[in-house]
PDB file of C-alpha atoms and ligand atoms in Angstrom:
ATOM      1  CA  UNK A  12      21.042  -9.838  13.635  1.00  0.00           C
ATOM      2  CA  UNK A  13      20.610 -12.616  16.005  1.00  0.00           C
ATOM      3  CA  UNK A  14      17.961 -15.412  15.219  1.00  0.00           C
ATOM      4  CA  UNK A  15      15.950 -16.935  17.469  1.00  0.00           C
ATOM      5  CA  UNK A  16      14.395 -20.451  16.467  1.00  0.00           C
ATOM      6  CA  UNK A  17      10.417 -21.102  17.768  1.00  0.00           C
ATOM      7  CA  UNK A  18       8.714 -24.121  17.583  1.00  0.00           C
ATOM      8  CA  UNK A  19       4.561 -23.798  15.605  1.00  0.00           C
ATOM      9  CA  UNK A  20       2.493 -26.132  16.494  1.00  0.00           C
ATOM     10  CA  UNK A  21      -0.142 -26.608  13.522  1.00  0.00           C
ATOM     11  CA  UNK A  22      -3.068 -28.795  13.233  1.00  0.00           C
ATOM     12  CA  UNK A  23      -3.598 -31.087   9.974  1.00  0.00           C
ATOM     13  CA  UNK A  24      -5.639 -28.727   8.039  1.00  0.00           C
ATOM     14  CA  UNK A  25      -3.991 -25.348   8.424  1.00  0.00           C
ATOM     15  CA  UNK A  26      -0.430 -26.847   7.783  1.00  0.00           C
ATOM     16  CA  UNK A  27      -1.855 -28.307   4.603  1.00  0.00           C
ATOM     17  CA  UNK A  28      -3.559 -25.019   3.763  1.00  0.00           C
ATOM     18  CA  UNK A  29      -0.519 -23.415   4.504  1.00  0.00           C
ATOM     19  CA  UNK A  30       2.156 -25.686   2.492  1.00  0.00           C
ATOM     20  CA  UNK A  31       0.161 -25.260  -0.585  1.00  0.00           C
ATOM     21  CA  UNK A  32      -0.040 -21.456   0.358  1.00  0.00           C
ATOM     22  CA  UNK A  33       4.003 -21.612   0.234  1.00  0.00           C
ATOM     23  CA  UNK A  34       3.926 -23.456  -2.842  1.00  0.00           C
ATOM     24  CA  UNK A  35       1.573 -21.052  -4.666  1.00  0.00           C
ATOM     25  CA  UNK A  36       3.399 -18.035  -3.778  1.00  0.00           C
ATOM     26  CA  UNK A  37       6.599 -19.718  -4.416  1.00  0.00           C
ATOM     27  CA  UNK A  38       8.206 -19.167  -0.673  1.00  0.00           C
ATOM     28  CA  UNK A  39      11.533 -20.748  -0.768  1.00  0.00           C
ATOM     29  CA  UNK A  40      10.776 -22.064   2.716  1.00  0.00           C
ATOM     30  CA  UNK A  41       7.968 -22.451   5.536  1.00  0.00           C
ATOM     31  CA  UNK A  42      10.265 -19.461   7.629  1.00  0.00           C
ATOM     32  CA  UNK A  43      10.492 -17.288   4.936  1.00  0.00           C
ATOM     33  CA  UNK A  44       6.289 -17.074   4.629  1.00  0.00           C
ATOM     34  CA  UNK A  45       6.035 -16.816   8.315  1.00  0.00           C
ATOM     35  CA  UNK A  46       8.366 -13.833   8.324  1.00  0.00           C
ATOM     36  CA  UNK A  47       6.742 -12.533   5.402  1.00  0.00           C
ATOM     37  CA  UNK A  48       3.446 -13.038   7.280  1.00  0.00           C
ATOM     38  CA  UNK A  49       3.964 -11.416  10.533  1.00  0.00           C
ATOM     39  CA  UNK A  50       5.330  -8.747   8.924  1.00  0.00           C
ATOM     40  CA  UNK A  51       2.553  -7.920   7.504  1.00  0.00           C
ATOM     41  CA  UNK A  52       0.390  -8.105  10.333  1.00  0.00           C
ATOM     42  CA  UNK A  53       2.984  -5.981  11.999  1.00  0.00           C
ATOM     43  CA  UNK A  54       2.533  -3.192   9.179  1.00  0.00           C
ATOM     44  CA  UNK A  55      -1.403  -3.971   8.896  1.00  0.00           C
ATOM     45  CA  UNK A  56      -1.280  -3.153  12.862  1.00  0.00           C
ATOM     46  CA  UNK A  57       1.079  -0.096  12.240  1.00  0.00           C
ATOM     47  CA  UNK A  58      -0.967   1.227   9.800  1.00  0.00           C
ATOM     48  CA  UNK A  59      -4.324   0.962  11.777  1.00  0.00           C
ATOM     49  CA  UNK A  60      -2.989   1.939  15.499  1.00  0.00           C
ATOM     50  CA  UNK A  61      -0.947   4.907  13.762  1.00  0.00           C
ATOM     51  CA  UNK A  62       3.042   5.707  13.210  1.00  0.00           C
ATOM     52  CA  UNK A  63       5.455   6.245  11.129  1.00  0.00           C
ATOM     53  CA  UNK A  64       5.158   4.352   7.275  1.00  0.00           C
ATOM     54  CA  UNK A  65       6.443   4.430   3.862  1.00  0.00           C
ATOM     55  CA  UNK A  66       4.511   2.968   0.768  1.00  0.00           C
ATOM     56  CA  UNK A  67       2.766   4.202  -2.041  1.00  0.00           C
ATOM     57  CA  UNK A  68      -0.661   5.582  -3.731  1.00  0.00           C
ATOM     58  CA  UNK A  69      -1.351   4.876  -6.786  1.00  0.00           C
ATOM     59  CA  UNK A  70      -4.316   6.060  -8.806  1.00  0.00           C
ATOM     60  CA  UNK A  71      -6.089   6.245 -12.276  1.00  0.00           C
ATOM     61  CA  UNK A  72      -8.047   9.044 -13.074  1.00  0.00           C
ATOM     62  CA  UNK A  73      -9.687  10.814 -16.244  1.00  0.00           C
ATOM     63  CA  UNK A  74      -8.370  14.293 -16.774  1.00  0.00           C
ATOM     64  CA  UNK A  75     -10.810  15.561 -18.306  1.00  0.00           C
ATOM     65  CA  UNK A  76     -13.964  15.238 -15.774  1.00  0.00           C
ATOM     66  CA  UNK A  77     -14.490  19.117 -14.298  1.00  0.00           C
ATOM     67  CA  UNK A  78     -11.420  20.502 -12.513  1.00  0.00           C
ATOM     68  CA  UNK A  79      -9.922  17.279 -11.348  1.00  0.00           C
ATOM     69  CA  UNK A  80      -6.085  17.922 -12.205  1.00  0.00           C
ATOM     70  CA  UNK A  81      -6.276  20.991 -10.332  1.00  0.00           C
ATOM     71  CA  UNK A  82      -8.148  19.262  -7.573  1.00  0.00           C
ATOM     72  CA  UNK A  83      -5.695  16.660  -7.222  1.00  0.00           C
ATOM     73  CA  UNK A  84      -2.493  18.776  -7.280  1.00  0.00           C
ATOM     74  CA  UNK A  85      -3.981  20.953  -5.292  1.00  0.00           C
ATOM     75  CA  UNK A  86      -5.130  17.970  -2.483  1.00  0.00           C
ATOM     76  CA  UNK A  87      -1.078  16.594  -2.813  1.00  0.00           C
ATOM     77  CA  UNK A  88      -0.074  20.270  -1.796  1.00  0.00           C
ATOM     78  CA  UNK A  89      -1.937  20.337   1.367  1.00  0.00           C
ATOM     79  CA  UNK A  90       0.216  17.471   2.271  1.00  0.00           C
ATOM     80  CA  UNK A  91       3.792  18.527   1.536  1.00  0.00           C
ATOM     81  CA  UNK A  92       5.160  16.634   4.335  1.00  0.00           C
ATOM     82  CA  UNK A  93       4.078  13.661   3.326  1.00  0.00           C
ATOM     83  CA  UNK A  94       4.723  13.120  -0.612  1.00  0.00           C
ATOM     84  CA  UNK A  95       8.237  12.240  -1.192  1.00  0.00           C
ATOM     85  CA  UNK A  96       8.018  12.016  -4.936  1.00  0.00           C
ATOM     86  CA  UNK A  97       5.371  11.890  -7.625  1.00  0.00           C
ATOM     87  CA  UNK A  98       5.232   9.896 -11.036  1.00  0.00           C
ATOM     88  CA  UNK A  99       2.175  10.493 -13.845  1.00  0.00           C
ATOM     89  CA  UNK A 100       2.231   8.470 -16.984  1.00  0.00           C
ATOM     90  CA  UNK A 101      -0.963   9.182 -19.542  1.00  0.00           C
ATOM     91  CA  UNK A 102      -2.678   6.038 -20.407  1.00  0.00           C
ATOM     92  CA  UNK A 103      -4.150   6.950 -22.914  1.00  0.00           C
ATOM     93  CA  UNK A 104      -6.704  10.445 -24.359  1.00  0.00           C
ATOM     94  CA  UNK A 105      -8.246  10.467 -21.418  1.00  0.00           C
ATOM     95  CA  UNK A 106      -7.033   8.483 -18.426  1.00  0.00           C
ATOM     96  CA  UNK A 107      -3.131   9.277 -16.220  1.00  0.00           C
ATOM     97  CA  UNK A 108      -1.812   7.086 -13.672  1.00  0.00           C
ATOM     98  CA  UNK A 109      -0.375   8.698 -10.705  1.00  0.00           C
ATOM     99  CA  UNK A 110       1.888   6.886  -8.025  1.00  0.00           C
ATOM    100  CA  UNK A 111       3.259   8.844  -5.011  1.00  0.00           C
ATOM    101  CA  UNK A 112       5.647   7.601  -3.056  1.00  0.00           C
ATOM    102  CA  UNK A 113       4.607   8.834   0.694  1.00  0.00           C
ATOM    103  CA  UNK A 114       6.183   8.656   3.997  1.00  0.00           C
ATOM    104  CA  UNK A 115       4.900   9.871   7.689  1.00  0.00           C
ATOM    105  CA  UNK A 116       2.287   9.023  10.221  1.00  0.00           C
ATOM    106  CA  UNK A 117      -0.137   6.145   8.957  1.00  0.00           C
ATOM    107  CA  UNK A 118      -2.991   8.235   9.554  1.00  0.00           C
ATOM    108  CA  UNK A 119      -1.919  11.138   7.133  1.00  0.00           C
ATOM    109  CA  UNK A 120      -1.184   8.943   4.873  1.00  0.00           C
ATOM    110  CA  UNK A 121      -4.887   7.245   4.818  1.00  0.00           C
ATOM    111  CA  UNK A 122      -5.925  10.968   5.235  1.00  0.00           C
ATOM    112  CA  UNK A 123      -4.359  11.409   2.070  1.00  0.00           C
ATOM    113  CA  UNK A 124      -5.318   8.188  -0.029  1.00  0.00           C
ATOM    114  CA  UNK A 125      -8.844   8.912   1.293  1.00  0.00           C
ATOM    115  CA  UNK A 126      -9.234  12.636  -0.466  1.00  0.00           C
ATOM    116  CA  UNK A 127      -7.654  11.522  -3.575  1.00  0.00           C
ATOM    117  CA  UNK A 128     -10.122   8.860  -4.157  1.00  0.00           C
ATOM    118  CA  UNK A 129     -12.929  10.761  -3.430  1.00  0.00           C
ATOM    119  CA  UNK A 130     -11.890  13.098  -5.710  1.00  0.00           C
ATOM    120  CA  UNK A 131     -14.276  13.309  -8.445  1.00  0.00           C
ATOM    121  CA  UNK A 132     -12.877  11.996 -11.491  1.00  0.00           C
ATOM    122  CA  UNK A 133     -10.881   8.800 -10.119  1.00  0.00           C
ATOM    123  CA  UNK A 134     -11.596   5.888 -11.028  1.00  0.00           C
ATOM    124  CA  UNK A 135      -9.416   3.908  -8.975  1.00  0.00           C
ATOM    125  CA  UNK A 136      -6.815   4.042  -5.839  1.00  0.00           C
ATOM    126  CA  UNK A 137      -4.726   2.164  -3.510  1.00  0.00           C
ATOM    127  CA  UNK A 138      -2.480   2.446  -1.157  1.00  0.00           C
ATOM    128  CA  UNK A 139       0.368   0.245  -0.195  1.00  0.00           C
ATOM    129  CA  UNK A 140       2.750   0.496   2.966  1.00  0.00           C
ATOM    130  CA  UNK A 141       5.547  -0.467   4.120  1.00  0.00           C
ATOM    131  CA  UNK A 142       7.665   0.378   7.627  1.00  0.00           C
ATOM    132  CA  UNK A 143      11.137   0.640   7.137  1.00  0.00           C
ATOM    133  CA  UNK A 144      11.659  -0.710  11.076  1.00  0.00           C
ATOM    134  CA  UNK A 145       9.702  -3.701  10.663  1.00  0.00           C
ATOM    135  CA  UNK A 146      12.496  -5.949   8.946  1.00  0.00           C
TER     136      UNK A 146
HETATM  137 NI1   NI B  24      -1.700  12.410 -17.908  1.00  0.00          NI
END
């Protein structure tokens, strides 16, 4: 892949702001946060204007509040196309942890995240994308 060098112009304050943001986060270089920065933006911007992403929703609910295992499984089947792969873990008597790994249109997916965490019964969900063209 070829590299192109650019030249950031940065006044006093935000380059200070944005060293100590390298530090903290342990960047190995001022580049490598940039990159890791736009890309970001560039999946933030994917994931709002629409197209294609892969990522994850992960959620914590209690099992036993009303129907809600049925409600969720049945929720994750109206969107077969979407959920790659599922993985539950019980936390404990009363609470599971779901992740699905998810891939499609960024609107689905929110479409998705959305009905889950309305579901009655979770207590907690978020989703995290990724687009495997944004490198
Ligand atoms: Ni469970």
């Amino acid at each position: 892949m070829t590299v192109d060098r650019i030249g950031v112009s940065l006044q006093g304050r935000l380059l200070e702001d944005f060293d100590r943001l390298v530090r903290s986060e342990g960047f190995p270089s001022r580049s490598e946060a940039l990159r890791e920065l736009i890309r970001r933006a560039l999946v933030r911007e994917r994931r709002e204007a629409g197209g294609e992403v892969v990522g994850t929703i992960t959620f914590v609910y209690r099992h036993d509040v009303g129907m809600v295992t049925h409600r969720i499984l049945h929720r994750q089947h109206d969107f077969l196309g979407t959920i790659r792969a599922t993985a539950h873990t019980h936390l404990n008597d009363e609470t599971c942890l779901e992740v699905l790994i998810v891939e499609g249109d960024a609107g689905r997916v929110q479409q998705l995240a959305d009905r889950l965490k309305t579901t009655k019964g979770v207590l907690f969900a978020e989703t995290v994308v990724a687009a495997a063209d944004i490198v």
